[in-house]
Amino acid sequence: MTVKLFRNARIYTPVDGGRPAAGPDQGKIRHFERGALLTEGGRIVALGKEEEIASRLNRRPHMEVDCGGCCLTPGFVDPHTHICFAARREKEFELRRAGTPYLEILRQGGGILSSVRAVRAASEEELFEATLENVLSALSLGTTTMEIKSGYGLDTENELKMLRVIDRIRRETPLDITATFMGAHAIPEEFKGNGDGFVDLIIDEMIPAVIGQGIADTCDIFCEEGVFSVAQSRRLLEAARKAGLKLRAHVDEVHDTGGAALAGELGVLSAEHLLAANDDGLRAMAAAGVIADLLPATAYSLRKPYARARRMIELGVPVACATDCNPGSCFCESMPFIFGLAVMNMDMTPEEALTATTLNSAYSAGMADRVGSLDEGKSADFLLLDCETPAGIAYHAGVSPVLAVYKRGEHVA
Ligand code: NIG
Ligand code: FE
């Protein structure tokens, strides 16, 4: 197995304490100013001060990479994307910019429903090609692990088609991918006015088919006014859990419907968005150890007030950040942009933002046993960045700071 020494690097990484980092731990970062990382067979063997790590090699044959004093951080983990879609919705962006609300466009049969029509019409090959383009763009921007949701099929056949495409992305790109079933993303035209009937169909037909297919390991739902109610969300998530799926949920994105409290009650892996979440809901999440998965580029794109990250950290809720990459509310696959918004518009420190985009996001994706920090034994997924400290990711705005992306010890972008 090839041994590789990455030397002359400014290393910054959160430390995996066995659970998502919350409160003051969110900002605790390990740093080596002249550091080195040792990998073997794609895994991290050691990291520390360069002299110490180099002396451990003891004349063992190895490959050496001089990182030129660059910042070296874990690869970004993007734990929330709808990146599997067939067509962009640029016209809708213009409507929203001019003032039509996001949920109004959905009510009129556009929005998510327009992406559903496009996915249903696309062949599996077309859907794969469209998805691949955006996933490779994310990889070049430093995302080495990604969650991808279904949810633009909204019938059994097309939800399974999306999940097969996601599985093919997993097999044919260097990224680690986790697949989420999101049949409850919107109520399809065929079920207009009959949300309960659609939830029945998901529970009775789609979930068993998804389990039989064996690609998705998590279930998600859009709990929102005019979409799925808290009661419907509870019913669906409980059924998904019984079937063996992990749970996550879009809650309180546009309106406060008490979704955060539901996330706490059910003890889901992570609760997504939370732009409008109230303090009681956040306390319930903190008590249950539910991760807040914040999607600041969606607030940016919908022009809404950002989620209250500071309050969440204060209440002991572990905060993760993700892109939410989708053709509607947020067409963004850039984790450096997310990092910048977290620091500048959610008032997180660069250290907290680093934890949010690596370690806590790995927990949110259910993959922290393998990725998310530069801990011994984890996959050697890391970035070389054109900055001296992680703050540089926010400081040098509007450009990619990513000079090189390594996945399992290999230079992949
Ligand atoms: O997280 N809110 C629901 N789902 C996505 C948007 C999907 C879309 O607009 O196509 C979100 O914002
Ligand atoms: Fe989303």
Short mmCIF file of C-alpha atoms and ligand atoms in Angstrom, two decimals:
data_model
loop_
_atom_site.label_atom_id
_atom_site.label_comp_id
_atom_site.label_asym_id
_atom_site.label_seq_id
_atom_site.Cartn_x
_atom_site.Cartn_y
_atom_site.Cartn_z
CA MET A 1 0.00 0.00 0.00
CA THR A 2 1.34 3.39 -1.01
CA VAL A 3 2.52 5.58 1.82
CA LYS A 4 2.25 9.31 1.17
CA LEU A 5 3.58 12.22 3.16
CA PHE A 6 1.94 15.60 2.61
CA ARG A 7 4.33 18.09 4.20
CA ASN A 8 4.76 21.84 4.56
CA ALA A 9 1.03 22.42 5.13
CA ARG A 10 -0.95 24.61 7.50
CA ILE A 11 -3.31 21.98 8.82
CA TYR A 12 -6.71 22.86 10.26
CA THR A 13 -9.25 20.22 11.27
CA PRO A 14 -12.04 19.64 13.76
CA VAL A 15 -11.49 16.71 16.08
CA ASP A 16 -14.08 13.97 16.09
CA GLY A 17 -15.16 13.46 19.68
CA GLY A 18 -17.56 10.68 18.74
CA ARG A 19 -20.58 12.94 18.29
CA PRO A 20 -21.48 16.16 16.49
CA ALA A 21 -19.66 19.16 17.96
CA ALA A 22 -22.04 21.46 19.85
CA GLY A 23 -21.75 24.69 21.84
CA PRO A 24 -18.14 25.74 22.50
CA ASP A 25 -16.88 22.51 20.89
CA GLN A 26 -18.20 23.71 17.53
CA GLY A 27 -15.28 26.18 17.37
CA LYS A 28 -12.50 23.83 18.57
CA ILE A 29 -10.00 23.20 15.80
CA ARG A 30 -6.69 21.34 15.76
CA HIS A 31 -3.97 23.34 14.03
CA PHE A 32 -0.38 22.61 12.97
CA GLU A 33 1.37 25.62 11.45
CA ARG A 34 4.07 23.57 9.75
CA GLY A 35 2.23 20.31 9.64
CA ALA A 36 2.26 17.04 7.79
CA LEU A 37 -0.28 14.37 7.00
CA LEU A 38 0.67 10.74 6.49
CA THR A 39 -1.60 8.45 4.52
CA GLU A 40 -1.47 4.79 3.63
CA GLY A 41 -3.79 3.02 1.23
CA GLY A 42 -6.09 6.05 1.14
CA ARG A 43 -6.45 6.33 4.92
CA ILE A 44 -5.03 8.79 7.39
CA VAL A 45 -2.26 7.23 9.46
CA ALA A 46 -1.00 10.29 11.31
CA LEU A 47 -0.94 14.04 11.35
CA GLY A 48 1.01 16.55 13.36
CA LYS A 49 4.13 18.68 13.26
CA GLU A 50 6.20 17.98 10.19
CA GLU A 51 9.39 16.89 12.03
CA GLU A 52 7.46 14.44 14.19
CA ILE A 53 5.55 12.87 11.34
CA ALA A 54 8.61 12.68 9.08
CA SER A 55 10.66 10.98 11.80
CA ARG A 56 7.99 8.29 12.11
CA LEU A 57 8.60 7.25 8.53
CA ASN A 58 11.96 5.80 9.48
CA ARG A 59 13.27 5.47 5.90
CA ARG A 60 10.15 3.61 4.76
CA PRO A 61 9.64 4.08 1.02
CA HIS A 62 7.03 6.76 0.46
CA MET A 63 5.80 9.45 -1.89
CA GLU A 64 6.23 13.02 -0.77
CA VAL A 65 4.09 16.03 -1.63
CA ASP A 66 5.27 19.54 -0.68
CA CYS A 67 2.08 21.51 -0.01
CA GLY A 68 3.93 24.81 -0.35
CA GLY A 69 2.62 26.23 2.92
CA CYS A 70 -1.02 25.96 1.79
CA CYS A 71 -3.89 25.54 4.14
CA LEU A 72 -4.91 21.86 4.37
CA THR A 73 -8.41 21.05 5.63
CA PRO A 74 -10.76 18.06 5.45
CA GLY A 75 -12.76 17.78 2.22
CA PHE A 76 -16.15 19.44 2.45
CA VAL A 77 -19.11 17.22 3.23
CA ASP A 78 -22.32 18.53 1.67
CA PRO A 79 -25.11 16.80 3.62
CA HIS A 80 -28.14 18.24 1.80
CA THR A 81 -28.57 18.39 -1.96
CA HIS A 82 -31.27 17.94 -4.59
CA ILE A 83 -28.54 17.91 -7.22
CA CYS A 84 -30.19 15.11 -9.21
CA PHE A 85 -32.44 17.07 -11.57
CA ALA A 86 -33.04 17.25 -15.30
CA ALA A 87 -33.50 20.95 -16.09
CA ARG A 88 -32.72 24.36 -14.67
CA ARG A 89 -35.47 26.86 -13.70
CA GLU A 90 -33.86 30.15 -14.56
CA LYS A 91 -37.13 31.81 -15.64
CA GLU A 92 -38.56 31.11 -12.22
CA PHE A 93 -35.55 32.79 -10.63
CA GLU A 94 -36.47 35.92 -12.54
CA LEU A 95 -40.09 35.68 -11.29
CA ARG A 96 -38.91 35.35 -7.70
CA ARG A 97 -36.45 38.18 -8.10
CA ALA A 98 -39.35 40.35 -9.25
CA GLY A 99 -41.36 39.42 -6.18
CA THR A 100 -43.44 36.24 -6.69
CA PRO A 101 -43.07 34.11 -3.53
CA TYR A 102 -41.43 30.67 -3.84
CA LEU A 103 -44.47 28.80 -2.45
CA GLU A 104 -46.81 30.75 -4.75
CA ILE A 105 -44.94 29.44 -7.80
CA LEU A 106 -45.35 25.89 -6.41
CA ARG A 107 -49.06 26.49 -5.77
CA GLN A 108 -49.44 27.45 -9.43
CA GLY A 109 -47.94 24.13 -10.51
CA GLY A 110 -44.39 25.39 -11.09
CA GLY A 111 -41.42 25.11 -8.76
CA ILE A 112 -40.76 21.56 -7.59
CA LEU A 113 -43.63 20.36 -9.82
CA SER A 114 -41.90 21.75 -12.89
CA SER A 115 -38.78 19.76 -11.97
CA VAL A 116 -41.01 16.69 -11.53
CA ARG A 117 -42.27 17.04 -15.11
CA ALA A 118 -38.68 17.36 -16.36
CA VAL A 119 -37.44 14.30 -14.45
CA ARG A 120 -40.38 12.17 -15.53
CA ALA A 121 -39.71 13.12 -19.17
CA ALA A 122 -35.95 12.53 -18.99
CA SER A 123 -34.32 9.19 -19.75
CA GLU A 124 -32.11 7.69 -17.07
CA GLU A 125 -29.05 8.51 -19.17
CA GLU A 126 -30.09 12.15 -19.59
CA LEU A 127 -30.72 12.49 -15.87
CA PHE A 128 -27.34 10.94 -15.12
CA GLU A 129 -25.48 13.30 -17.48
CA ALA A 130 -27.21 16.39 -16.08
CA THR A 131 -26.50 15.31 -12.51
CA LEU A 132 -22.90 14.37 -13.21
CA GLU A 133 -22.06 17.82 -14.54
CA ASN A 134 -23.11 19.54 -11.31
CA VAL A 135 -21.58 16.88 -9.05
CA LEU A 136 -18.18 17.22 -10.78
CA SER A 137 -18.43 20.99 -10.40
CA ALA A 138 -19.04 20.48 -6.65
CA LEU A 139 -16.03 18.15 -6.48
CA SER A 140 -13.80 20.78 -8.07
CA LEU A 141 -15.04 23.20 -5.38
CA GLY A 142 -13.91 20.81 -2.65
CA THR A 143 -16.92 18.60 -1.92
CA THR A 144 -15.62 15.06 -1.37
CA THR A 145 -18.76 13.60 0.22
CA MET A 146 -22.35 14.41 -0.67
CA GLU A 147 -25.89 13.54 0.24
CA ILE A 148 -28.29 13.44 -2.73
CA LYS A 149 -32.07 13.26 -2.49
CA SER A 150 -34.68 11.88 -4.81
CA GLY A 151 -37.94 13.85 -4.80
CA TYR A 152 -38.51 14.99 -8.35
CA GLY A 153 -40.18 11.72 -9.36
CA LEU A 154 -43.11 11.66 -6.93
CA ASP A 155 -44.27 8.29 -8.25
CA THR A 156 -42.71 4.95 -7.54
CA GLU A 157 -41.18 4.43 -10.96
CA ASN A 158 -39.51 7.83 -11.16
CA GLU A 159 -38.37 7.92 -7.53
CA LEU A 160 -36.61 4.56 -8.10
CA LYS A 161 -35.16 5.94 -11.35
CA MET A 162 -33.68 8.91 -9.49
CA LEU A 163 -32.20 6.65 -6.84
CA ARG A 164 -30.58 4.46 -9.53
CA VAL A 165 -29.01 7.58 -11.04
CA ILE A 166 -27.73 8.63 -7.61
CA ASP A 167 -26.27 5.14 -7.15
CA ARG A 168 -24.53 5.40 -10.53
CA ILE A 169 -23.04 8.77 -9.48
CA ARG A 170 -21.71 6.96 -6.42
CA ARG A 171 -20.11 4.24 -8.55
CA GLU A 172 -18.72 6.46 -11.30
CA THR A 173 -17.29 9.45 -9.42
CA PRO A 174 -14.68 9.62 -6.65
CA LEU A 175 -17.17 11.07 -4.14
CA ASP A 176 -18.74 9.19 -1.26
CA ILE A 177 -22.48 9.54 -1.75
CA THR A 178 -25.39 8.86 0.56
CA ALA A 179 -28.85 8.62 -1.01
CA THR A 180 -32.01 9.97 0.57
CA PHE A 181 -35.53 9.04 -0.49
CA MET A 182 -37.69 12.18 -0.62
CA GLY A 183 -40.95 11.02 -2.17
CA ALA A 184 -42.60 13.54 0.15
CA HIS A 185 -41.06 16.58 -1.54
CA ALA A 186 -44.35 17.99 -2.87
CA ILE A 187 -47.85 16.79 -3.61
CA PRO A 188 -47.95 15.76 -7.28
CA GLU A 189 -50.67 17.03 -9.60
CA GLU A 190 -52.43 13.61 -9.56
CA PHE A 191 -52.96 13.99 -5.77
CA LYS A 192 -53.85 17.70 -5.68
CA GLY A 193 -56.02 18.32 -2.60
CA ASN A 194 -55.35 14.80 -1.30
CA GLY A 195 -52.10 15.03 0.67
CA ASP A 196 -53.21 12.24 3.02
CA GLY A 197 -53.81 9.94 0.07
CA PHE A 198 -50.33 10.68 -1.26
CA VAL A 199 -48.78 9.98 2.16
CA ASP A 200 -50.65 6.64 2.10
CA LEU A 201 -49.14 5.85 -1.30
CA ILE A 202 -45.63 6.69 -0.06
CA ILE A 203 -46.05 4.51 3.01
CA ASP A 204 -47.80 1.58 1.36
CA GLU A 205 -46.02 1.45 -1.99
CA MET A 206 -42.96 3.69 -2.31
CA ILE A 207 -41.16 2.95 0.96
CA PRO A 208 -41.35 -0.85 0.49
CA ALA A 209 -40.09 -0.43 -3.10
CA VAL A 210 -37.24 1.84 -1.95
CA ILE A 211 -36.25 -0.66 0.75
CA GLY A 212 -36.39 -3.47 -1.82
CA GLN A 213 -34.14 -1.50 -4.15
CA GLY A 214 -31.58 -0.98 -1.34
CA ILE A 215 -30.01 2.30 -2.48
CA ALA A 216 -31.47 4.92 -0.10
CA ASP A 217 -30.65 4.77 3.59
CA THR A 218 -32.49 7.91 4.74
CA CYS A 219 -35.96 9.43 4.31
CA ASP A 220 -36.73 13.16 4.11
CA ILE A 221 -39.94 15.23 3.90
CA PHE A 222 -40.84 18.88 3.16
CA CYS A 223 -42.83 19.88 6.24
CA GLU A 224 -44.26 23.29 5.31
CA GLU A 225 -47.49 25.24 5.10
CA GLY A 226 -49.34 24.13 1.96
CA VAL A 227 -47.07 21.11 1.48
CA PHE A 228 -46.92 18.41 4.23
CA SER A 229 -48.34 19.19 7.68
CA VAL A 230 -46.65 18.30 10.95
CA ALA A 231 -49.16 15.45 11.42
CA GLN A 232 -48.50 14.05 7.95
CA SER A 233 -44.76 14.42 8.48
CA ARG A 234 -44.92 12.56 11.80
CA ARG A 235 -46.94 9.74 10.22
CA LEU A 236 -44.60 9.36 7.27
CA LEU A 237 -41.36 9.62 9.24
CA GLU A 238 -42.54 7.08 11.80
CA ALA A 239 -43.39 4.65 9.00
CA ALA A 240 -40.01 5.26 7.33
CA ARG A 241 -38.20 4.62 10.59
CA LYS A 242 -40.14 1.40 11.10
CA ALA A 243 -39.05 0.31 7.63
CA GLY A 244 -35.40 0.84 8.63
CA LEU A 245 -34.60 4.24 7.13
CA LYS A 246 -32.77 7.00 8.97
CA LEU A 247 -34.68 10.28 9.17
CA ARG A 248 -34.16 13.92 8.27
CA ALA A 249 -36.71 16.64 7.56
CA HIS A 250 -37.06 20.06 5.89
CA VAL A 251 -38.70 22.09 8.63
CA ASP A 252 -39.61 25.73 9.22
CA GLU A 253 -38.04 26.83 5.92
CA VAL A 254 -40.61 29.48 5.05
CA HIS A 255 -43.12 29.37 7.94
CA ASP A 256 -42.81 28.30 11.56
CA THR A 257 -45.10 25.27 11.65
CA GLY A 258 -43.50 23.71 14.74
CA GLY A 259 -41.28 21.54 12.56
CA ALA A 260 -38.21 21.93 14.76
CA ALA A 261 -40.18 20.60 17.73
CA LEU A 262 -41.25 17.60 15.62
CA ALA A 263 -37.60 17.00 14.66
CA GLY A 264 -36.72 17.00 18.37
CA GLU A 265 -39.67 14.77 19.27
CA LEU A 266 -38.70 12.17 16.67
CA GLY A 267 -34.96 12.53 17.29
CA VAL A 268 -34.19 12.73 13.57
CA LEU A 269 -30.58 12.78 12.40
CA SER A 270 -30.84 16.38 11.27
CA ALA A 271 -33.40 19.11 10.72
CA GLU A 272 -32.92 21.18 7.59
CA HIS A 273 -33.35 24.94 6.94
CA LEU A 274 -34.91 26.24 10.21
CA LEU A 275 -35.09 29.82 8.92
CA ALA A 276 -38.30 30.39 10.88
CA ALA A 277 -37.75 27.93 13.77
CA ASN A 278 -38.69 29.08 17.28
CA ASP A 279 -36.62 28.71 20.46
CA ASP A 280 -38.79 25.96 21.97
CA GLY A 281 -38.24 23.88 18.85
CA LEU A 282 -34.51 24.52 18.99
CA ARG A 283 -34.44 23.49 22.66
CA ALA A 284 -36.22 20.25 21.76
CA MET A 285 -33.59 19.64 19.08
CA ALA A 286 -30.73 20.34 21.52
CA ALA A 287 -32.21 17.93 24.07
CA ALA A 288 -32.49 15.19 21.44
CA GLY A 289 -29.06 15.86 19.88
CA VAL A 290 -30.59 16.75 16.51
CA ILE A 291 -28.22 18.53 14.13
CA ALA A 292 -29.34 21.84 12.61
CA ASP A 293 -28.46 21.58 8.96
CA LEU A 294 -28.38 25.21 7.79
CA LEU A 295 -28.63 26.16 4.13
CA PRO A 296 -27.58 29.81 3.91
CA ALA A 297 -27.48 29.96 0.13
CA THR A 298 -31.22 29.22 0.15
CA ALA A 299 -31.83 32.23 2.39
CA TYR A 300 -29.62 34.20 0.00
CA SER A 301 -31.51 32.99 -3.06
CA LEU A 302 -34.99 33.34 -1.51
CA ARG A 303 -33.92 36.65 0.04
CA LYS A 304 -35.08 35.60 3.51
CA PRO A 305 -33.48 36.32 6.88
CA TYR A 306 -30.75 33.77 7.63
CA ALA A 307 -31.15 30.97 10.18
CA ARG A 308 -30.16 31.94 13.71
CA ALA A 309 -26.91 30.01 13.88
CA ARG A 310 -25.57 31.93 16.91
CA ARG A 311 -28.69 31.17 18.93
CA MET A 312 -28.48 27.50 17.95
CA ILE A 313 -24.84 27.23 19.04
CA GLU A 314 -25.72 29.03 22.27
CA LEU A 315 -28.53 26.51 22.94
CA GLY A 316 -26.19 23.58 22.30
CA VAL A 317 -27.58 22.53 18.92
CA PRO A 318 -24.77 21.17 16.69
CA VAL A 319 -24.74 23.20 13.48
CA ALA A 320 -23.93 21.79 10.04
CA CYS A 321 -24.06 23.68 6.73
CA ALA A 322 -24.97 22.45 3.27
CA THR A 323 -25.66 23.81 -0.20
CA ASP A 324 -29.26 22.56 -0.74
CA CYS A 325 -28.20 22.54 -4.41
CA ASN A 326 -31.41 22.38 -6.46
CA PRO A 327 -32.78 24.02 -9.61
CA GLY A 328 -35.30 26.18 -7.70
CA SER A 329 -34.79 27.69 -4.27
CA CYS A 330 -31.00 27.52 -4.49
CA PHE A 331 -28.86 26.64 -7.49
CA CYS A 332 -25.49 26.48 -5.76
CA GLU A 333 -23.06 23.57 -5.48
CA SER A 334 -20.28 25.64 -3.89
CA MET A 335 -19.33 24.81 -0.32
CA PRO A 336 -16.80 27.70 -0.25
CA PHE A 337 -19.73 30.06 -0.90
CA ILE A 338 -21.68 28.37 1.93
CA PHE A 339 -18.65 28.82 4.19
CA GLY A 340 -18.52 32.52 3.31
CA LEU A 341 -22.24 33.02 4.01
CA ALA A 342 -21.92 31.15 7.32
CA VAL A 343 -19.16 33.50 8.45
CA MET A 344 -20.40 36.77 7.00
CA ASN A 345 -24.20 36.44 7.21
CA MET A 346 -24.77 33.95 10.04
CA ASP A 347 -22.00 35.35 12.22
CA MET A 348 -20.24 32.05 12.73
CA THR A 349 -16.49 32.08 13.39
CA PRO A 350 -14.32 30.53 10.67
CA GLU A 351 -13.58 27.68 13.09
CA GLU A 352 -17.30 27.05 13.68
CA ALA A 353 -17.93 27.20 9.95
CA LEU A 354 -15.14 24.69 9.31
CA THR A 355 -16.74 22.25 11.77
CA ALA A 356 -20.15 22.91 10.20
CA THR A 357 -18.96 22.11 6.67
CA THR A 358 -16.85 19.07 7.54
CA LEU A 359 -17.35 17.19 10.81
CA ASN A 360 -20.93 18.14 11.70
CA SER A 361 -21.98 17.82 8.08
CA ALA A 362 -20.46 14.33 8.05
CA TYR A 363 -22.63 13.48 11.07
CA SER A 364 -25.63 14.97 9.32
CA ALA A 365 -24.91 12.75 6.31
CA GLY A 366 -24.52 9.74 8.62
CA MET A 367 -20.92 9.19 7.47
CA ALA A 368 -18.76 10.57 10.27
CA ASP A 369 -17.25 7.14 10.88
CA ARG A 370 -15.37 7.55 7.57
CA VAL A 371 -15.09 11.23 6.70
CA GLY A 372 -15.43 14.78 8.06
CA SER A 373 -12.17 15.26 9.98
CA LEU A 374 -8.48 14.45 9.67
CA ASP A 375 -8.56 11.78 12.35
CA GLU A 376 -6.43 8.65 12.16
CA GLY A 377 -8.27 5.84 10.41
CA LYS A 378 -10.60 8.07 8.42
CA SER A 379 -10.46 8.39 4.66
CA ALA A 380 -7.69 10.71 3.44
CA ASP A 381 -10.10 13.29 2.00
CA PHE A 382 -8.62 16.75 2.11
CA LEU A 383 -8.17 20.05 0.31
CA LEU A 384 -5.22 22.30 -0.37
CA LEU A 385 -6.48 25.88 -0.17
CA ASP A 386 -5.02 29.13 -1.41
CA CYS A 387 -5.07 30.79 2.02
CA GLU A 388 -3.21 30.85 5.32
CA THR A 389 -6.16 30.04 7.57
CA PRO A 390 -9.72 28.80 6.92
CA ALA A 391 -10.89 32.41 7.32
CA GLY A 392 -9.42 32.95 3.86
CA ILE A 393 -12.30 30.93 2.39
CA ALA A 394 -14.67 33.74 3.41
CA TYR A 395 -12.13 36.53 2.95
CA HIS A 396 -11.37 35.93 -0.74
CA ALA A 397 -14.96 36.25 -1.87
CA GLY A 398 -16.43 35.02 -5.11
CA VAL A 399 -13.56 32.80 -6.20
CA SER A 400 -12.71 29.21 -5.40
CA PRO A 401 -9.92 28.89 -2.86
CA VAL A 402 -9.51 25.21 -3.76
CA LEU A 403 -6.13 24.41 -5.35
CA ALA A 404 -6.34 20.62 -5.08
CA VAL A 405 -8.86 18.02 -3.98
CA TYR A 406 -7.72 14.67 -2.57
CA LYS A 407 -10.07 11.74 -2.10
CA ARG A 408 -8.79 8.57 -0.39
CA GLY A 409 -5.28 9.99 -0.73
CA GLU A 410 -5.58 10.49 -4.51
CA HIS A 411 -5.51 13.82 -6.32
CA VAL A 412 -8.95 13.92 -7.97
CA ALA A 413 -9.49 17.56 -8.94
O1 NIG B 1 -34.80 22.57 0.23
N1 NIG B 1 -38.00 23.07 0.07
C1 NIG B 1 -37.99 22.04 -0.57
N2 NIG B 1 -36.99 21.59 -1.32
C2 NIG B 1 -35.91 22.37 -1.79
C3 NIG B 1 -36.26 23.15 -3.00
C4 NIG B 1 -36.48 22.29 -4.16
C5 NIG B 1 -36.85 23.03 -5.41
O2 NIG B 1 -37.24 24.20 -5.39
O3 NIG B 1 -36.76 22.37 -6.46
C6 NIG B 1 -35.34 23.20 -0.65
O4 NIG B 1 -35.41 24.43 -0.65
FE FE B 2 -33.65 21.02 0.43
#
